[in-house]
Every structure is written in structure tokens, then in C-alpha cells.
Amino acid sequence: MGKIIAIANQKGGVGKTTTSVNLAASLGALEKKVLLIDADPQANASSGLGIDVEAVEVGSYQLIEHSATAEDCIMATNAPHVDIIPAHIDLVAIEIELVDKDEREYMLKKAIEHLKTQYDYILIDCAPSLGLLTLNALTASDSVIIPIQCEYFALEGLGKLLNTIKSVQRIHNQNLDIEGMLLTMYDARLRLSNQVVEEVQKHFSDMVFDTIIQRNVRLGEAPSFGESIINYDISSKGATNYLSLAKEIIKKNQ
């Protein structure tokens, strides 16, 4: 039985999409069967895995509004063992369209629940907000990874996200776990980076992944070539970090 993991933080620029794409590719490289669902209207996870976003006819929008099945929406990517349900800018409209629907928080869950028998891991790249899209992702998921960047305002907004997770657990999905907090954009030369790491580890000890994602030029370059860091430069620090994260998650879920 596969596991559904949302990658969420309402702050933008914390490394959510970078993590979604490269964790998916790393799990694939370790021979796990992975499905990445792009639930962010910016569709960066889709283009980051070589999908021509403009050409997407059915994707996460149709999936969530139930006008297409998951099987209709799944596409292969250039990363071994990784499939994707891509996003399109149309996804922006979904929040408005879901407002009047019954059980609107469960639309994604109903659409993908059966896929757990077909994949080892299903990752959901969430939008940088706590709207209905993210709520759907958290309701559909078994656990959530929270990327936290090692920068000044790192912990700002984290309380709000944790409260949202608590209310999802209370109302919609009592089985939702926190898979872990992932420290991203770490620069060992900066005192601030080290302070953030200490602060997060002190507050959340067991909830923090051992793996820390370091700042890495190659990691930033890979998406412009439509490739994961695994395809783009397997010898880079970024690839090493994400493979280490993938191994940590596999070990945790054995």
C-alpha cells in the first residue's frame, strides 16, 4: 500500500517545489514507483520534470473537479519510475468553483485514494497558501513534509500552518501525521543558517529530518532544463542531499 505525502508551507520560496520534484526523482532513482501531483497553479513542478505546461489538457484541475479520472491525467516524466499529474494555470479557478460543492475538502481524496495500490509514494506539491487546494491535499494525505528555509523569517507563519494541520486532523483527516520538517537553503558559512537549524531542532526535535538541504547552484539551475537534480547532475551536493532524504523517508516507512 502506497503512502500519500503532501509537501506544504503557505510561505512561498521555501523550497516546496524543489523538494517535491527532487524527492520524487530520488525515490524513483531508488526504484520506488512514484506519482507526483502538482496542486500549485504555478505548475512549476510540472515544468521542472519536463512537461510542457501549455499543452496540458487534463491535469490536477480536472482531477479535483472530477471531470477526468486520475488515470486520464497521469503522464510519464523524464525521471525514471516517476509519473505526474500536471497542473495548468486553470487551477487558479478551482478554489472558487469548489466553494459551493458538498464535501469540497474531500474532492482530491476521492479522486486519488485508489492509486495507493499502484504507487509506493504519491507526493503532492501544494500551493503557497492555506486555501481549499492545500486543504484538499492535507485531507487526502497520510502525512505532510514541511520545508523550512534557513533564513530570518523561517519560523514566521509556521504556527499558522501547524494550527491548520491540527484542524485538518480534528475535522477532516485524523490520521494525518507530520512526516517531518525539512530544513532547506542551508548555508554553513552563515551564522543565521546555523541559528535557524538550532532553533528548529530545539523546538521540534524528533519532527526534524536529519537530512538538511544545502544551498546549491546546480539545484537552482536544474528546473530551467526541465530536469530533476538527479537527471541534471547526480554528483552535485543537491542530488546527494535529496537522495539522503529519500533514504530517510524509505527507512522511516519500512
Short mmCIF file of C-alpha atoms in Angstrom, two decimals:
data_model
loop_
_atom_site.label_atom_id
_atom_site.label_comp_id
_atom_site.label_asym_id
_atom_site.label_seq_id
_atom_site.Cartn_x
_atom_site.Cartn_y
_atom_site.Cartn_z
CA MET A 1 0.00 0.00 0.00
CA GLY A 2 1.46 3.34 -1.01
CA LYS A 3 1.72 6.47 1.08
CA ILE A 4 0.41 9.93 0.18
CA ILE A 5 2.64 12.79 1.35
CA ALA A 6 1.78 16.47 0.96
CA ILE A 7 4.62 19.00 0.78
CA ALA A 8 3.19 22.15 2.29
CA ASN A 9 4.02 25.57 3.68
CA GLN A 10 1.95 28.66 2.99
CA LYS A 11 5.12 30.73 2.66
CA GLY A 12 6.45 30.99 -0.88
CA GLY A 13 10.10 30.41 -1.73
CA VAL A 14 10.87 27.84 0.97
CA GLY A 15 11.78 25.02 -1.41
CA LYS A 16 8.42 23.20 -1.67
CA THR A 17 8.53 22.57 -5.40
CA THR A 18 12.28 21.90 -5.40
CA THR A 19 11.63 19.30 -2.72
CA SER A 20 8.60 17.78 -4.49
CA VAL A 21 10.44 17.34 -7.79
CA ASN A 22 13.76 16.15 -6.41
CA LEU A 23 12.36 13.91 -3.70
CA ALA A 24 10.13 12.26 -6.33
CA ALA A 25 13.14 11.76 -8.63
CA SER A 26 15.29 10.46 -5.74
CA LEU A 27 12.66 7.94 -4.64
CA GLY A 28 12.39 6.91 -8.30
CA ALA A 29 16.16 6.51 -8.53
CA LEU A 30 15.91 4.19 -5.52
CA GLU A 31 13.43 2.13 -7.56
CA LYS A 32 10.25 3.22 -5.82
CA LYS A 33 7.21 3.85 -8.02
CA VAL A 34 6.24 7.49 -7.54
CA LEU A 35 3.37 9.75 -8.59
CA LEU A 36 3.80 13.50 -8.20
CA ILE A 37 0.60 15.56 -8.15
CA ASP A 38 1.10 19.22 -8.99
CA ALA A 39 -1.53 21.07 -6.94
CA ASP A 40 0.01 24.51 -7.41
CA PRO A 41 -1.43 26.76 -10.17
CA GLN A 42 2.10 27.99 -10.92
CA ALA A 43 2.74 24.48 -12.31
CA ASN A 44 6.47 24.67 -11.55
CA ALA A 45 6.68 21.01 -10.52
CA SER A 46 5.25 20.05 -13.92
CA SER A 47 7.70 22.15 -15.94
CA GLY A 48 10.50 21.07 -13.57
CA LEU A 49 10.00 17.50 -14.80
CA GLY A 50 9.96 18.39 -18.47
CA ILE A 51 6.18 18.74 -19.01
CA ASP A 52 5.04 21.40 -21.49
CA VAL A 53 2.51 23.09 -19.22
CA GLU A 54 0.78 24.95 -22.06
CA ALA A 55 -0.01 21.64 -23.76
CA VAL A 56 -1.63 20.05 -20.69
CA GLU A 57 -5.25 19.20 -21.49
CA VAL A 58 -6.16 17.19 -18.43
CA GLY A 59 -4.40 17.61 -15.12
CA SER A 60 -4.95 18.35 -11.44
CA TYR A 61 -7.78 20.80 -12.21
CA GLN A 62 -9.90 18.15 -13.95
CA LEU A 63 -8.85 15.59 -11.32
CA ILE A 64 -10.07 17.72 -8.41
CA GLU A 65 -13.34 18.76 -10.05
CA HIS A 66 -13.93 15.10 -11.02
CA SER A 67 -14.32 15.79 -14.74
CA ALA A 68 -11.48 13.35 -15.51
CA THR A 69 -10.19 10.26 -13.71
CA ALA A 70 -6.73 10.05 -12.21
CA GLU A 71 -5.80 7.57 -14.93
CA ASP A 72 -6.77 10.14 -17.61
CA CYS A 73 -4.49 12.74 -16.01
CA ILE A 74 -1.33 10.70 -15.36
CA MET A 75 1.68 11.41 -17.60
CA ALA A 76 5.15 9.88 -17.68
CA THR A 77 8.12 12.16 -16.85
CA ASN A 78 11.79 12.12 -17.81
CA ALA A 79 12.65 10.82 -14.30
CA PRO A 80 12.80 7.01 -14.00
CA HIS A 81 9.81 5.44 -12.16
CA VAL A 82 8.14 8.85 -11.73
CA ASP A 83 4.72 9.77 -13.15
CA ILE A 84 2.99 13.11 -12.75
CA ILE A 85 -0.47 14.62 -12.71
CA PRO A 86 0.49 18.04 -14.06
CA ALA A 87 -1.04 21.43 -13.27
CA HIS A 88 -2.15 24.24 -15.54
CA ILE A 89 -2.83 27.91 -14.78
CA ASP A 90 -6.59 26.98 -14.91
CA LEU A 91 -6.11 25.53 -11.44
CA VAL A 92 -6.38 29.09 -10.07
CA ALA A 93 -10.16 28.90 -10.61
CA ILE A 94 -10.67 25.70 -8.63
CA GLU A 95 -10.97 27.42 -5.22
CA ILE A 96 -13.94 29.48 -6.44
CA GLU A 97 -15.58 26.51 -8.13
CA LEU A 98 -15.30 24.26 -5.08
CA VAL A 99 -16.86 26.72 -2.67
CA ASP A 100 -20.46 25.53 -3.23
CA LYS A 101 -19.65 21.83 -3.54
CA ASP A 102 -20.65 19.33 -0.86
CA GLU A 103 -17.66 17.73 0.85
CA ARG A 104 -15.42 20.13 -1.03
CA GLU A 105 -12.40 19.29 1.15
CA TYR A 106 -12.59 15.63 0.03
CA MET A 107 -12.55 16.07 -3.77
CA LEU A 108 -8.87 15.18 -4.18
CA LYS A 109 -9.01 12.33 -1.66
CA LYS A 110 -11.90 10.67 -3.53
CA ALA A 111 -10.05 11.05 -6.84
CA ILE A 112 -6.72 9.50 -5.78
CA GLU A 113 -7.39 7.13 -2.87
CA HIS A 114 -7.43 4.06 -5.16
CA LEU A 115 -3.97 4.92 -6.58
CA LYS A 116 -2.28 3.85 -3.33
CA THR A 117 -2.27 0.29 -4.62
CA GLN A 118 -0.36 1.35 -7.75
CA TYR A 119 2.40 3.55 -6.31
CA ASP A 120 4.85 3.33 -3.42
CA TYR A 121 4.70 7.08 -2.84
CA ILE A 122 2.28 9.78 -4.02
CA LEU A 123 3.67 13.27 -3.41
CA ILE A 124 1.50 16.40 -3.60
CA ASP A 125 3.18 19.74 -4.31
CA CYS A 126 0.92 22.27 -2.56
CA ALA A 127 0.24 25.90 -3.45
CA PRO A 128 1.81 28.57 -1.19
CA SER A 129 -1.45 29.30 0.62
CA LEU A 130 -3.76 27.67 3.13
CA GLY A 131 -6.77 27.75 0.80
CA LEU A 132 -9.06 24.97 -0.39
CA LEU A 133 -6.39 23.44 -2.63
CA THR A 134 -3.99 22.89 0.26
CA LEU A 135 -6.87 21.75 2.46
CA ASN A 136 -7.76 19.12 -0.18
CA ALA A 137 -4.13 17.97 -0.27
CA LEU A 138 -3.90 17.65 3.53
CA THR A 139 -7.23 15.82 3.71
CA ALA A 140 -6.07 13.35 1.05
CA SER A 141 -2.64 12.73 2.60
CA ASP A 142 -1.24 10.31 5.15
CA SER A 143 1.44 12.77 6.18
CA VAL A 144 2.96 16.16 5.43
CA ILE A 145 6.53 17.36 4.88
CA ILE A 146 7.08 20.98 5.92
CA PRO A 147 10.06 22.67 4.22
CA ILE A 148 11.59 25.46 6.34
CA GLN A 149 14.22 27.71 4.83
CA CYS A 150 17.24 28.57 6.96
CA GLU A 151 16.60 32.30 6.79
CA TYR A 152 15.47 35.14 9.02
CA PHE A 153 11.69 34.72 8.90
CA ALA A 154 11.86 30.91 8.88
CA LEU A 155 9.54 30.28 11.79
CA GLU A 156 7.10 33.05 10.89
CA GLY A 157 3.82 31.54 9.76
CA LEU A 158 4.83 28.09 10.97
CA GLY A 159 2.39 28.33 13.90
CA LYS A 160 -0.42 29.09 11.47
CA LEU A 161 0.45 26.07 9.34
CA LEU A 162 0.62 23.79 12.39
CA ASN A 163 -2.80 25.09 13.52
CA THR A 164 -4.21 24.32 10.06
CA ILE A 165 -2.75 20.80 10.26
CA LYS A 166 -4.33 20.39 13.73
CA SER A 167 -7.74 21.48 12.49
CA VAL A 168 -7.47 19.14 9.46
CA GLN A 169 -6.64 16.32 11.88
CA ARG A 170 -9.61 17.24 14.05
CA ILE A 171 -12.22 17.74 11.32
CA HIS A 172 -11.21 16.02 8.07
CA ASN A 173 -8.34 13.57 8.50
CA GLN A 174 -7.50 12.25 11.94
CA ASN A 175 -4.74 10.05 10.52
CA LEU A 176 -2.68 12.94 9.14
CA ASP A 177 0.88 12.79 10.52
CA ILE A 178 3.77 15.17 10.21
CA GLU A 179 6.31 13.18 8.18
CA GLY A 180 8.95 15.71 9.14
CA MET A 181 10.22 19.26 8.94
CA LEU A 182 12.86 19.73 6.28
CA LEU A 183 15.50 22.43 6.62
CA THR A 184 16.27 23.91 3.19
CA MET A 185 18.59 26.54 1.67
CA TYR A 186 21.20 25.94 4.35
CA ASP A 187 24.49 27.78 4.03
CA ALA A 188 27.08 26.55 6.53
CA ARG A 189 29.03 29.82 6.23
CA LEU A 190 26.17 31.90 7.58
CA ARG A 191 25.70 32.24 11.30
CA LEU A 192 22.00 32.83 10.70
CA SER A 193 21.61 29.48 8.91
CA ASN A 194 23.15 27.70 11.87
CA GLN A 195 20.95 29.61 14.33
CA VAL A 196 17.80 28.62 12.45
CA VAL A 197 18.88 24.96 12.43
CA GLU A 198 19.48 25.08 16.20
CA GLU A 199 16.19 26.86 16.84
CA VAL A 200 14.10 24.43 14.77
CA GLN A 201 15.84 21.37 16.23
CA LYS A 202 15.38 22.73 19.75
CA HIS A 203 11.64 23.39 19.29
CA PHE A 204 10.69 20.37 17.21
CA SER A 205 13.47 17.83 17.94
CA ASP A 206 12.10 14.47 16.68
CA MET A 207 9.99 16.06 13.97
CA VAL A 208 13.02 17.40 12.07
CA PHE A 209 14.65 15.32 9.33
CA ASP A 210 18.34 14.53 9.85
CA THR A 211 18.93 15.49 6.21
CA ILE A 212 19.45 19.21 5.60
CA ILE A 213 19.16 20.60 2.06
CA GLN A 214 22.12 22.88 1.38
CA ARG A 215 22.16 25.88 -0.93
CA ASN A 216 23.37 24.59 -4.26
CA VAL A 217 23.75 26.36 -7.61
CA ARG A 218 23.04 23.18 -9.60
CA LEU A 219 19.76 22.73 -7.71
CA GLY A 220 18.70 26.17 -8.89
CA GLU A 221 19.74 25.50 -12.50
CA ALA A 222 18.04 22.13 -12.99
CA PRO A 223 14.41 23.34 -13.38
CA SER A 224 15.30 25.63 -16.29
CA PHE A 225 16.35 22.48 -18.18
CA GLY A 226 13.12 20.70 -17.19
CA GLU A 227 15.09 18.14 -15.19
CA SER A 228 15.37 16.97 -11.61
CA ILE A 229 18.75 17.34 -9.93
CA ILE A 230 19.15 13.55 -10.28
CA ASN A 231 18.97 13.78 -14.08
CA TYR A 232 20.80 17.10 -14.27
CA ASP A 233 23.81 16.49 -12.03
CA ILE A 234 23.84 13.33 -9.95
CA SER A 235 27.24 14.25 -8.48
CA SER A 236 26.05 17.60 -7.06
CA LYS A 237 25.52 18.34 -3.39
CA GLY A 238 21.81 18.87 -4.12
CA ALA A 239 21.45 15.35 -5.53
CA THR A 240 23.30 13.88 -2.54
CA ASN A 241 21.01 15.76 -0.12
CA TYR A 242 17.77 14.67 -1.79
CA LEU A 243 18.89 11.04 -2.12
CA SER A 244 19.70 11.12 1.57
CA LEU A 245 16.20 12.48 2.31
CA ALA A 246 14.61 9.77 0.16
CA LYS A 247 16.54 7.06 2.03
CA GLU A 248 15.49 8.59 5.36
CA ILE A 249 11.81 8.51 4.32
CA ILE A 250 12.03 4.94 2.99
CA LYS A 251 13.67 3.78 6.23
CA LYS A 252 11.05 5.55 8.33
CA ASN A 253 8.23 3.89 6.41
CA GLN A 254 9.53 0.32 6.32
#
